PDB file of C-alpha atoms in Angstrom:
ATOM      1  CA  MET A1372     -11.405   4.483  -1.218  1.00 48.00           C
ATOM      2  CA  VAL A1373      -8.620   4.945   1.169  1.00 57.00           C
ATOM      3  CA  PHE A1374      -8.860   1.585   2.766  1.00 69.00           C
ATOM      4  CA  GLY A1375      -8.598   0.007  -0.701  1.00 75.00           C
ATOM      5  CA  SER A1376      -4.954   1.072  -1.150  1.00 85.00           C
ATOM      6  CA  LEU A1377      -3.987   0.210   2.520  1.00 93.00           C
ATOM      7  CA  GLN A1378      -5.279  -3.401   2.503  1.00 92.00           C
ATOM      8  CA  ARG A1379      -2.663  -5.854   1.151  1.00 93.00           C
ATOM      9  CA  GLY A1380      -4.939  -8.775  -0.099  1.00 91.00           C
ATOM     10  CA  ALA A1381      -8.632  -9.973   1.220  1.00 91.00           C
ATOM     11  CA  HIS A1382      -7.235 -11.898   3.935  1.00 94.00           C
ATOM     12  CA  ASP A1383      -4.905  -8.851   5.161  1.00 96.00           C
ATOM     13  CA  PRO A1384      -4.918  -9.637   8.771  1.00 97.00           C
ATOM     14  CA  THR A1385      -4.315  -5.916   9.248  1.00 98.00           C
ATOM     15  CA  HIS A1386      -7.371  -4.768   7.670  1.00 97.00           C
ATOM     16  CA  ARG A1387     -10.939  -5.822   7.658  1.00 96.00           C
ATOM     17  CA  ARG A1388     -14.007  -4.434   5.555  1.00 93.00           C
ATOM     18  CA  ILE A1389     -17.525  -4.625   7.780  1.00 91.00           C
ATOM     19  CA  GLY A1390     -20.328  -3.437   5.938  1.00 88.00           C
ATOM     20  CA  ASP A1391     -19.328   0.041   4.620  1.00 87.00           C
ATOM     21  CA  GLY A1392     -17.087   0.475   7.378  1.00 92.00           C
ATOM     22  CA  CYS A1393     -13.600  -0.969   7.779  1.00 95.00           C
ATOM     23  CA  LEU A1394     -10.954  -2.095  10.660  1.00 97.00           C
ATOM     24  CA  ARG A1395      -7.497  -0.976  10.673  1.00 98.00           C
ATOM     25  CA  ALA A1396      -4.937  -2.401  13.107  1.00 98.00           C
ATOM     26  CA  SER A1397      -1.738  -0.375  12.952  1.00 98.00           C
ATOM     27  CA  LEU A1398       1.492   0.226  15.100  1.00 98.00           C
ATOM     28  CA  THR A1399       1.410   4.363  15.915  1.00 98.00           C
ATOM     29  CA  PRO A1400       4.424   6.090  17.440  1.00 97.00           C
ATOM     30  CA  GLN A1401       2.526   5.612  20.635  1.00 97.00           C
ATOM     31  CA  GLY A1402       1.437   1.831  20.571  1.00 97.00           C
ATOM     32  CA  PRO A1403      -0.662  -0.359  18.868  1.00 98.00           C
ATOM     33  CA  VAL A1404      -4.091   0.613  17.725  1.00 98.00           C
ATOM     34  CA  LEU A1405      -7.116  -0.930  16.174  1.00 98.00           C
ATOM     35  CA  ILE A1406      -9.815   1.858  14.729  1.00 98.00           C
ATOM     36  CA  LYS A1407     -12.953   1.163  13.342  1.00 97.00           C
ATOM     37  CA  ILE A1408     -14.238   3.609  10.848  1.00 96.00           C
ATOM     38  CA  ASN A1409     -17.723   3.972   9.618  1.00 93.00           C
ATOM     39  CA  PRO A1410     -19.528   6.589   7.142  1.00 89.00           C
ATOM     40  CA  ALA A1411     -22.009   8.608   8.951  1.00 88.00           C
ATOM     41  CA  ALA A1412     -24.063  11.538   7.906  1.00 84.00           C
ATOM     42  CA  GLY A1413     -22.040  14.502   6.308  1.00 82.00           C
ATOM     43  CA  GLY A1414     -18.510  12.386   7.648  1.00 86.00           C
ATOM     44  CA  VAL A1415     -17.426   9.550   9.573  1.00 91.00           C
ATOM     45  CA  HIS A1416     -17.900   7.927  12.615  1.00 95.00           C
ATOM     46  CA  ALA A1417     -14.639   6.099  14.500  1.00 96.00           C
ATOM     47  CA  ARG A1418     -13.880   4.371  17.328  1.00 97.00           C
ATOM     48  CA  ALA A1419     -10.281   3.280  18.516  1.00 98.00           C
ATOM     49  CA  TRP A1420      -8.880   1.048  20.912  1.00 98.00           C
ATOM     50  CA  GLY A1421      -5.122   0.706  22.610  1.00 98.00           C
ATOM     51  CA  GLU A1422      -2.099   2.579  23.540  1.00 98.00           C
ATOM     52  CA  GLY A1423      -2.253   4.239  19.888  1.00 98.00           C
ATOM     53  CA  ALA A1424      -5.907   5.130  20.104  1.00 98.00           C
ATOM     54  CA  ASP A1425      -5.603   8.923  20.705  1.00 98.00           C
ATOM     55  CA  TRP A1426      -2.636   9.247  17.899  1.00 98.00           C
ATOM     56  CA  ALA A1427      -4.863   7.320  15.480  1.00 98.00           C
ATOM     57  CA  LEU A1428      -8.032   9.536  16.311  1.00 98.00           C
ATOM     58  CA  GLU A1429      -5.864  12.596  15.676  1.00 98.00           C
ATOM     59  CA  GLN A1430      -4.715  11.441  12.796  1.00 97.00           C
ATOM     60  CA  LEU A1431      -7.847  10.594  11.242  1.00 97.00           C
ATOM     61  CA  PRO A1432      -8.678  13.489   9.088  1.00 96.00           C
ATOM     62  CA  ALA A1433      -5.151  13.148   7.287  1.00 97.00           C
ATOM     63  CA  LEU A1434      -5.860   9.272   6.787  1.00 97.00           C
ATOM     64  CA  LEU A1435      -9.097  10.391   5.221  1.00 95.00           C
ATOM     65  CA  GLY A1436      -7.365  12.925   3.021  1.00 95.00           C
ATOM     66  CA  GLU A1437      -8.390  16.338   4.381  1.00 94.00           C
ATOM     67  CA  ALA A1438      -4.709  17.642   3.448  1.00 93.00           C
ATOM     68  CA  ASP A1439      -5.412  16.416  -0.104  1.00 96.00           C
ATOM     69  CA  ASP A1440      -5.500  19.492  -2.674  1.00 93.00           C
ATOM     70  CA  PRO A1441      -6.933  18.278  -6.038  1.00 94.00           C
ATOM     71  CA  THR A1442      -7.379  21.815  -7.273  1.00 89.00           C
ATOM     72  CA  GLY A1443      -4.317  21.753  -9.327  1.00 91.00           C
ATOM     73  CA  PHE A1444      -5.804  18.742 -11.122  1.00 95.00           C
ATOM     74  CA  ARG A1445      -7.003  19.691 -14.764  1.00 95.00           C
ATOM     75  CA  PRO A1446      -8.484  16.530 -16.752  1.00 95.00           C
ATOM     76  CA  ARG A1447      -8.182  16.807 -20.241  1.00 93.00           C
ATOM     77  CA  HIS A1448      -8.731  13.356 -21.755  1.00 95.00           C
ATOM     78  CA  PRO A1449     -12.263  12.581 -22.025  1.00 96.00           C
ATOM     79  CA  VAL A1450     -12.072   9.421 -19.881  1.00 96.00           C
ATOM     80  CA  LEU A1451     -10.508  11.563 -17.007  1.00 97.00           C
ATOM     81  CA  VAL A1452     -12.970  14.107 -17.474  1.00 97.00           C
ATOM     82  CA  GLU A1453     -15.406  11.620 -16.978  1.00 96.00           C
ATOM     83  CA  ALA A1454     -13.468   9.555 -14.041  1.00 96.00           C
ATOM     84  CA  ALA A1455     -13.298  13.487 -12.056  1.00 96.00           C
ATOM     85  CA  ARG A1456     -17.057  13.572 -12.684  1.00 96.00           C
ATOM     86  CA  ARG A1457     -17.962  10.283 -11.059  1.00 96.00           C
ATOM     87  CA  TYR A1458     -15.741  10.606  -7.996  1.00 95.00           C
ATOM     88  CA  PRO A1459     -15.509  14.299  -7.090  1.00 92.00           C
ATOM     89  CA  GLN A1460     -15.032  13.258  -3.693  1.00 90.00           C
ATOM     90  CA  LEU A1461     -11.731  11.040  -4.384  1.00 93.00           C
ATOM     91  CA  ARG A1462      -9.159  12.442  -1.702  1.00 94.00           C
ATOM     92  CA  ILE A1463      -5.511  10.775  -1.169  1.00 96.00           C
ATOM     93  CA  GLY A1464      -4.997  10.170   2.375  1.00 96.00           C
ATOM     94  CA  ARG A1465      -1.990   9.708   4.008  1.00 97.00           C
ATOM     95  CA  THR A1466      -0.893   7.406   7.208  1.00 97.00           C
ATOM     96  CA  GLU A1467       2.283   9.256   8.408  1.00 98.00           C
ATOM     97  CA  LEU A1468       3.871   5.970   8.943  1.00 98.00           C
ATOM     98  CA  ALA A1469       6.806   5.406   6.201  1.00 98.00           C
ATOM     99  CA  PHE A1470       7.812   2.219   7.537  1.00 98.00           C
ATOM    100  CA  GLU A1471       4.159   0.465   7.965  1.00 98.00           C
ATOM    101  CA  ALA A1472       4.127   0.958   4.029  1.00 98.00           C
ATOM    102  CA  LEU A1473       7.728   0.036   3.566  1.00 98.00           C
ATOM    103  CA  ALA A1474       7.584  -3.303   4.886  1.00 98.00           C
ATOM    104  CA  PRO A1475       4.684  -4.860   2.483  1.00 97.00           C
ATOM    105  CA  SER A1476       5.991  -2.680  -0.277  1.00 98.00           C
ATOM    106  CA  ILE A1477       9.421  -4.571   0.001  1.00 98.00           C
ATOM    107  CA  ILE A1478       7.404  -8.305   0.100  1.00 97.00           C
ATOM    108  CA  GLU A1479       5.837  -6.878  -3.003  1.00 96.00           C
ATOM    109  CA  GLN A1480       8.815  -5.931  -5.029  1.00 95.00           C
ATOM    110  CA  LYS A1481       8.861  -8.285  -8.473  1.00 86.00           C
ATOM    111  CA  VAL A1482       6.455 -11.154  -7.502  1.00 89.00           C
ATOM    112  CA  THR A1483       2.904 -11.603  -8.251  1.00 87.00           C
ATOM    113  CA  GLY A1484       0.143 -10.104  -5.821  1.00 86.00           C
ATOM    114  CA  LEU A1485      -0.941 -13.545  -4.834  1.00 88.00           C
ATOM    115  CA  GLU A1486       2.592 -14.458  -3.721  1.00 93.00           C
ATOM    116  CA  ALA A1487       3.245 -11.282  -2.256  1.00 94.00           C
ATOM    117  CA  TYR A1488      -0.112 -11.044   0.022  1.00 95.00           C
ATOM    118  CA  GLY A1489       0.062 -14.713   1.043  1.00 96.00           C
ATOM    119  CA  ALA A1490       3.675 -13.916   2.397  1.00 96.00           C
ATOM    120  CA  PHE A1491       2.478 -10.828   4.280  1.00 97.00           C
ATOM    121  CA  ARG A1492      -0.190 -12.356   5.733  1.00 97.00           C
ATOM    122  CA  ARG A1493       1.629 -15.241   7.103  1.00 97.00           C
ATOM    123  CA  LEU A1494       4.682 -13.140   8.476  1.00 98.00           C
ATOM    124  CA  VAL A1495       2.159 -10.616  10.163  1.00 98.00           C
ATOM    125  CA  THR A1496       0.361 -13.604  11.427  1.00 97.00           C
ATOM    126  CA  ARG A1497       3.373 -15.552  12.820  1.00 97.00           C
ATOM    127  CA  TYR A1498       5.454 -11.985  14.205  1.00 98.00           C
ATOM    128  CA  GLY A1499       2.582  -9.463  14.642  1.00 98.00           C
ATOM    129  CA  GLU A1500       0.634  -8.827  18.016  1.00 97.00           C
ATOM    130  CA  PRO A1501      -2.994  -9.075  18.370  1.00 97.00           C
ATOM    131  CA  ALA A1502      -4.806  -6.150  17.962  1.00 98.00           C
ATOM    132  CA  PRO A1503      -6.043  -4.506  20.967  1.00 97.00           C
ATOM    133  CA  GLY A1504      -9.467  -4.126  22.066  1.00 96.00           C
ATOM    134  CA  PRO A1505     -12.365  -6.548  20.140  1.00 96.00           C
ATOM    135  CA  ALA A1506     -10.009  -8.132  18.026  1.00 96.00           C
ATOM    136  CA  GLN A1507      -9.114 -10.550  21.277  1.00 93.00           C
ATOM    137  CA  ASP A1508     -13.226 -11.179  21.492  1.00 95.00           C
ATOM    138  CA  PRO A1509     -14.115 -14.276  19.605  1.00 95.00           C
ATOM    139  CA  ALA A1510     -17.979 -12.603  19.371  1.00 95.00           C
ATOM    140  CA  SER A1511     -16.480  -9.595  17.246  1.00 95.00           C
ATOM    141  CA  ALA A1512     -15.944  -8.921  13.751  1.00 94.00           C
ATOM    142  CA  ALA A1513     -12.452  -7.779  14.470  1.00 96.00           C
ATOM    143  CA  TYR A1514     -11.555 -11.175  16.178  1.00 96.00           C
ATOM    144  CA  GLY A1515      -8.212 -12.273  15.048  1.00 97.00           C
ATOM    145  CA  MET A1516      -6.580  -9.260  13.733  1.00 98.00           C
ATOM    146  CA  ARG A1517      -3.095  -8.391  14.127  1.00 98.00           C
ATOM    147  CA  VAL A1518      -1.136  -5.328  14.609  1.00 98.00           C
ATOM    148  CA  PRO A1519       2.036  -5.456  11.943  1.00 98.00           C
ATOM    149  CA  PRO A1520       5.208  -6.457  13.389  1.00 98.00           C
ATOM    150  CA  THR A1521       7.598  -4.141  15.228  1.00 98.00           C
ATOM    151  CA  PRO A1522      10.514  -2.973  13.392  1.00 98.00           C
ATOM    152  CA  ARG A1523      12.646  -5.140  15.955  1.00 98.00           C
ATOM    153  CA  ALA A1524      10.640  -8.010  15.154  1.00 98.00           C
ATOM    154  CA  TRP A1525      10.987  -7.729  11.395  1.00 98.00           C
ATOM    155  CA  ALA A1526      14.775  -7.277  11.837  1.00 98.00           C
ATOM    156  CA  THR A1527      15.247 -10.540  14.011  1.00 97.00           C
ATOM    157  CA  ILE A1528      13.178 -13.070  11.873  1.00 97.00           C
ATOM    158  CA  PRO A1529      15.591 -15.425  10.870  1.00 96.00           C
ATOM    159  CA  SER A1530      16.362 -15.910   7.006  1.00 95.00           C
ATOM    160  CA  TRP A1531      14.916 -19.414   6.932  1.00 96.00           C
ATOM    161  CA  GLN A1532      12.120 -18.418   8.613  1.00 96.00           C
ATOM    162  CA  PHE A1533      11.288 -15.864   6.255  1.00 96.00           C
ATOM    163  CA  LEU A1534      11.920 -18.257   3.442  1.00 95.00           C
ATOM    164  CA  GLN A1535       9.590 -20.814   5.106  1.00 95.00           C
ATOM    165  CA  LEU A1536       6.844 -18.120   5.013  1.00 95.00           C
ATOM    166  CA  GLY A1537       7.370 -17.175   1.389  1.00 94.00           C
ATOM    167  CA  LEU A1538       9.936 -14.552   1.281  1.00 95.00           C
ATOM    168  CA  GLU A1539      13.125 -15.228  -0.679  1.00 94.00           C
ATOM    169  CA  SER A1540      16.891 -14.054   0.328  1.00 94.00           C
ATOM    170  CA  ASN A1541      17.178 -10.887  -1.862  1.00 95.00           C
ATOM    171  CA  ARG A1542      13.687  -9.145  -0.123  1.00 97.00           C
ATOM    172  CA  SER A1543      14.300 -10.717   3.197  1.00 97.00           C
ATOM    173  CA  ARG A1544      17.611  -8.973   3.505  1.00 97.00           C
ATOM    174  CA  THR A1545      16.030  -5.493   2.042  1.00 98.00           C
ATOM    175  CA  LEU A1546      13.308  -5.574   4.774  1.00 98.00           C
ATOM    176  CA  VAL A1547      15.854  -6.492   7.631  1.00 98.00           C
ATOM    177  CA  SER A1548      18.028  -3.679   6.680  1.00 98.00           C
ATOM    178  CA  ALA A1549      15.105  -1.161   6.364  1.00 98.00           C
ATOM    179  CA  ALA A1550      13.971  -2.252   9.534  1.00 98.00           C
ATOM    180  CA  ARG A1551      16.990  -1.666  11.191  1.00 98.00           C
ATOM    181  CA  ARG A1552      16.643   2.260   9.907  1.00 98.00           C
ATOM    182  CA  ALA A1553      12.722   2.368  11.105  1.00 98.00           C
ATOM    183  CA  ALA A1554      13.017   5.382  12.929  1.00 97.00           C
ATOM    184  CA  ALA A1555      15.067   7.423  10.557  1.00 98.00           C
ATOM    185  CA  ILE A1556      12.517   6.297   7.568  1.00 98.00           C
ATOM    186  CA  ASP A1557       9.620   6.933   9.644  1.00 98.00           C
ATOM    187  CA  ARG A1558      11.103  10.561  10.170  1.00 98.00           C
ATOM    188  CA  LEU A1559      11.003  11.199   6.211  1.00 98.00           C
ATOM    189  CA  VAL A1560       6.966  11.820   6.845  1.00 97.00           C
ATOM    190  CA  THR A1561       8.021  15.137   8.363  1.00 96.00           C
ATOM    191  CA  ARG A1562       9.659  15.893   4.985  1.00 96.00           C
ATOM    192  CA  PRO A1563       8.519  16.914   1.412  1.00 94.00           C
ATOM    193  CA  ALA A1564       7.689  13.978  -0.702  1.00 93.00           C
ATOM    194  CA  ALA A1565      10.624  14.791  -3.166  1.00 94.00           C
ATOM    195  CA  ASP A1566      13.016  14.413  -0.075  1.00 97.00           C
ATOM    196  CA  ALA A1567      11.230  11.362   0.880  1.00 97.00           C
ATOM    197  CA  ASP A1568      11.902  10.167  -2.693  1.00 98.00           C
ATOM    198  CA  ARG A1569      15.416  10.385  -2.330  1.00 97.00           C
ATOM    199  CA  GLY A1570      15.652   9.265   1.387  1.00 98.00           C
ATOM    200  CA  LEU A1571      13.513   5.967   0.669  1.00 98.00           C
ATOM    201  CA  ARG A1572      15.858   5.095  -2.720  1.00 97.00           C
ATOM    202  CA  SER A1573      18.943   5.517  -0.587  1.00 97.00           C
ATOM    203  CA  LEU A1574      18.109   2.317   1.091  1.00 98.00           C
ATOM    204  CA  PRO A1575      19.504  -0.481  -0.063  1.00 96.00           C
ATOM    205  CA  GLY A1576      17.029  -2.540  -2.397  1.00 97.00           C
ATOM    206  CA  VAL A1577      14.542   0.233  -2.611  1.00 97.00           C
ATOM    207  CA  GLY A1578      13.981   1.751  -6.265  1.00 97.00           C
ATOM    208  CA  PRO A1579      11.395   3.892  -7.678  1.00 97.00           C
ATOM    209  CA  TRP A1580       8.760   1.725  -7.490  1.00 97.00           C
ATOM    210  CA  THR A1581       9.034   1.019  -4.069  1.00 98.00           C
ATOM    211  CA  SER A1582       9.382   4.654  -2.988  1.00 98.00           C
ATOM    212  CA  ALA A1583       6.383   5.367  -4.893  1.00 98.00           C
ATOM    213  CA  GLU A1584       4.281   2.659  -3.438  1.00 97.00           C
ATOM    214  CA  VAL A1585       5.432   4.008   0.098  1.00 98.00           C
ATOM    215  CA  ARG A1586       4.767   7.903  -0.798  1.00 98.00           C
ATOM    216  CA  GLN A1587       1.246   6.835  -1.610  1.00 97.00           C
ATOM    217  CA  ARG A1588       0.430   5.911   1.477  1.00 97.00           C
ATOM    218  CA  SER A1589       2.757   7.590   3.965  1.00 97.00           C
ATOM    219  CA  HIS A1590       2.574  11.148   2.618  1.00 97.00           C
ATOM    220  CA  GLY A1591      -0.548  10.959   0.366  1.00 96.00           C
ATOM    221  CA  ASP A1592       1.894  12.409  -2.601  1.00 97.00           C
ATOM    222  CA  PRO A1593      -0.784  12.729  -5.557  1.00 97.00           C
ATOM    223  CA  ASP A1594       2.396  12.359  -7.669  1.00 97.00           C
ATOM    224  CA  ALA A1595       3.869   8.839  -6.658  1.00 97.00           C
ATOM    225  CA  TRP A1596       2.517   6.855  -9.615  1.00 97.00           C
ATOM    226  CA  SER A1597       3.678   3.194  -9.663  1.00 97.00           C
ATOM    227  CA  ILE A1598       6.425   3.646 -12.388  1.00 96.00           C
ATOM    228  CA  GLY A1599       8.049  -0.016 -12.903  1.00 93.00           C
ATOM    229  CA  ASP A1600       4.790  -1.649 -11.909  1.00 92.00           C
ATOM    230  CA  TYR A1601       4.192  -4.991 -14.242  1.00 88.00           C
ATOM    231  CA  HIS A1602       0.704  -3.630 -15.123  1.00 91.00           C
ATOM    232  CA  VAL A1603       0.006   0.294 -13.971  1.00 95.00           C
ATOM    233  CA  GLY A1604       1.740   1.525 -16.875  1.00 95.00           C
ATOM    234  CA  LYS A1605       0.497  -0.556 -19.590  1.00 95.00           C
ATOM    235  CA  ASP A1606      -3.382  -0.164 -18.118  1.00 95.00           C
ATOM    236  CA  ILE A1607      -2.663   4.120 -18.163  1.00 96.00           C
ATOM    237  CA  CYS A1608      -1.759   3.770 -21.638  1.00 96.00           C
ATOM    238  CA  TRP A1609      -4.342   1.277 -22.648  1.00 93.00           C
ATOM    239  CA  ALA A1610      -7.203   3.821 -20.882  1.00 94.00           C
ATOM    240  CA  LEU A1611      -5.710   6.559 -22.623  1.00 96.00           C
ATOM    241  CA  THR A1612      -4.697   5.595 -25.987  1.00 94.00           C
ATOM    242  CA  ALA A1613      -6.251   1.918 -26.495  1.00 93.00           C
ATOM    243  CA  GLU A1614      -2.808   0.901 -27.004  1.00 91.00           C
ATOM    244  CA  VAL A1615      -0.669  -1.434 -24.672  1.00 90.00           C
ATOM    245  CA  LEU A1616       2.511   0.660 -24.148  1.00 91.00           C
ATOM    246  CA  ASP A1617       5.685   1.013 -21.802  1.00 93.00           C
ATOM    247  CA  ASP A1618       6.125   3.257 -18.845  1.00 94.00           C
ATOM    248  CA  ALA A1619       8.077   5.358 -21.080  1.00 95.00           C
ATOM    249  CA  ALA A1620       4.959   5.924 -23.284  1.00 96.00           C
ATOM    250  CA  ALA A1621       2.948   6.316 -19.989  1.00 96.00           C
ATOM    251  CA  GLU A1622       5.401   8.920 -18.406  1.00 96.00           C
ATOM    252  CA  GLU A1623       4.808  10.660 -21.742  1.00 97.00           C
ATOM    253  CA  LEU A1624       1.034  10.748 -21.308  1.00 97.00           C
ATOM    254  CA  LEU A1625       1.068  11.372 -17.630  1.00 97.00           C
ATOM    255  CA  GLU A1626       3.419  14.439 -18.110  1.00 97.00           C
ATOM    256  CA  PRO A1627       0.504  17.130 -18.389  1.00 96.00           C
ATOM    257  CA  TYR A1628      -0.677  15.981 -15.048  1.00 97.00           C
ATOM    258  CA  ARG A1629       2.835  16.152 -13.316  1.00 97.00           C
ATOM    259  CA  GLY A1630       1.988  16.637  -9.683  1.00 96.00           C
ATOM    260  CA  HIS A1631      -1.229  14.431 -10.171  1.00 97.00           C
ATOM    261  CA  ARG A1632      -0.039  11.544 -11.608  1.00 98.00           C
ATOM    262  CA  PHE A1633      -0.922   9.141  -8.906  1.00 97.00           C
ATOM    263  CA  ARG A1634      -4.343  10.803  -8.941  1.00 97.00           C
ATOM    264  CA  VAL A1635      -4.952   9.935 -12.698  1.00 97.00           C
ATOM    265  CA  GLN A1636      -3.853   6.107 -11.726  1.00 97.00           C
ATOM    266  CA  THR A1637      -6.258   6.189  -8.866  1.00 96.00           C
ATOM    267  CA  LEU A1638      -8.862   7.541 -10.976  1.00 97.00           C
ATOM    268  CA  LEU A1639      -8.339   5.262 -13.855  1.00 96.00           C
ATOM    269  CA  GLY A1640      -8.139   2.456 -11.511  1.00 94.00           C
ATOM    270  CA  LEU A1641     -11.707   3.307 -10.108  1.00 93.00           C
ATOM    271  CA  MET A1642     -13.038   3.484 -13.373  1.00 92.00           C
ATOM    272  CA  GLY A1643     -12.017  -0.484 -13.804  1.00 88.00           C
ATOM    273  CA  LEU A1644      -9.875   0.773 -16.945  1.00 80.00           C
ATOM    274  CA  HIS A1645      -7.290  -2.400 -17.532  1.00 80.00           C
ATOM    275  CA  ARG A1646      -5.941  -3.793 -20.610  1.00 79.00           C
ATOM    276  CA  PRO A1647      -7.226  -6.997 -21.940  1.00 80.00           C
ATOM    277  CA  ARG A1648      -4.981  -9.870 -20.532  1.00 71.00           C
ATOM    278  CA  ARG A1649      -4.464 -11.775 -23.863  1.00 64.00           C
ATOM    279  CA  ALA A1650      -0.593 -12.460 -22.637  1.00 51.00           C
ATOM    280  CA  PRO A1651       0.223 -15.362 -20.421  1.00 49.00           C
ATOM    281  CA  ARG A1652      -0.408 -14.655 -16.572  1.00 48.00           C
ATOM    282  CA  MET A1653       2.858 -14.191 -14.295  1.00 48.00           C
ATOM    283  CA  THR A1654       3.304 -17.639 -12.722  1.00 49.00           C
ATOM    284  CA  LEU A1655       3.966 -18.340  -9.062  1.00 46.00           C
ATOM    285  CA  PRO A1656       7.630 -19.071  -8.253  1.00 51.00           C
ATOM    286  CA  THR A1657       8.630 -22.319  -7.254  1.00 48.00           C
ATOM    287  CA  HIS A1658      11.897 -21.277  -5.032  1.00 52.00           C
ATOM    288  CA  THR A1659       9.850 -21.055  -1.545  1.00 51.00           C
ATOM    289  CA  PRO A1660       8.118 -23.579   0.592  1.00 50.00           C
ATOM    290  CA  TYR A1661       4.755 -22.268   0.064  1.00 47.00           C
ATOM    291  CA  ALA A1662       5.251 -21.959  -3.624  1.00 47.00           C
ATOM    292  CA  THR A1663       6.025 -25.531  -3.920  1.00 37.00           C
ATOM    293  CA  ARG A1664       3.159 -26.422  -1.761  1.00 40.00           C
ATOM    294  CA  GLY A1665       0.983 -24.327  -3.847  1.00 35.00           C
ATOM    295  CA  ARG A1666      -0.103 -22.143  -0.961  1.00 31.00           C
ATOM    296  CA  SER A1667      -0.921 -18.978  -0.818  1.00 27.00           C
TER     297      SER A1667
END
């Protein structure tokens, strides 16, 4: 469950599924790391490579949700009662890496997932470094994985290169501006989620949706529901009322679960409860070279 929220599309070069386990490439405060996580009897088995290996292994319990406390969550709606029964093991993990979560969240602003995932993949492949350990072994399942670009690398990508790889000027400016403040952004993981929200939203181009997407991952914030998302609010309303309503209605429905609104969103997602897609799908824009070539 943790892995699914971190992977940015099926071809994310920083994450890869291997059977029941996963591989994750990351840039920790101690340096790059590749960590392999597999379920084991009564827990998990993990192995890590790279300068950030010790940090990643020490941080692993938090990543897996050890600090998450669902005891205050009291499902009332029958759908949520059933979801909580089916997924009693759900825990919301935290990466403790705020800028790592912010960069792809900016890339995902106001575009389709297909476009965003493609742009992220191309940018990481071009500007990220090869992940350590088995990621450099052609015989390994991890071969070809990449560590996300450093903040310095993000900040020095030319605007024309962003555009060529699928990111138009508004989002690329926001990303470069954030990269220049990466150290301060990463310090937000030591602050309560409400303070982190204010800090993130003080950044140019970062609003409630982007802040929530970051805090879900960096802080494991169980209340940071994806307000402003094209689908999430409508899907929550559909799951709980069988009507397609807006974010204001979703907020009202979620209010009894304040403190656990992202937990509700996650449980409904695990149940596969999405509104019927009768309306026309969002189309890929044609303002980037990759979009006009039909690439993703």
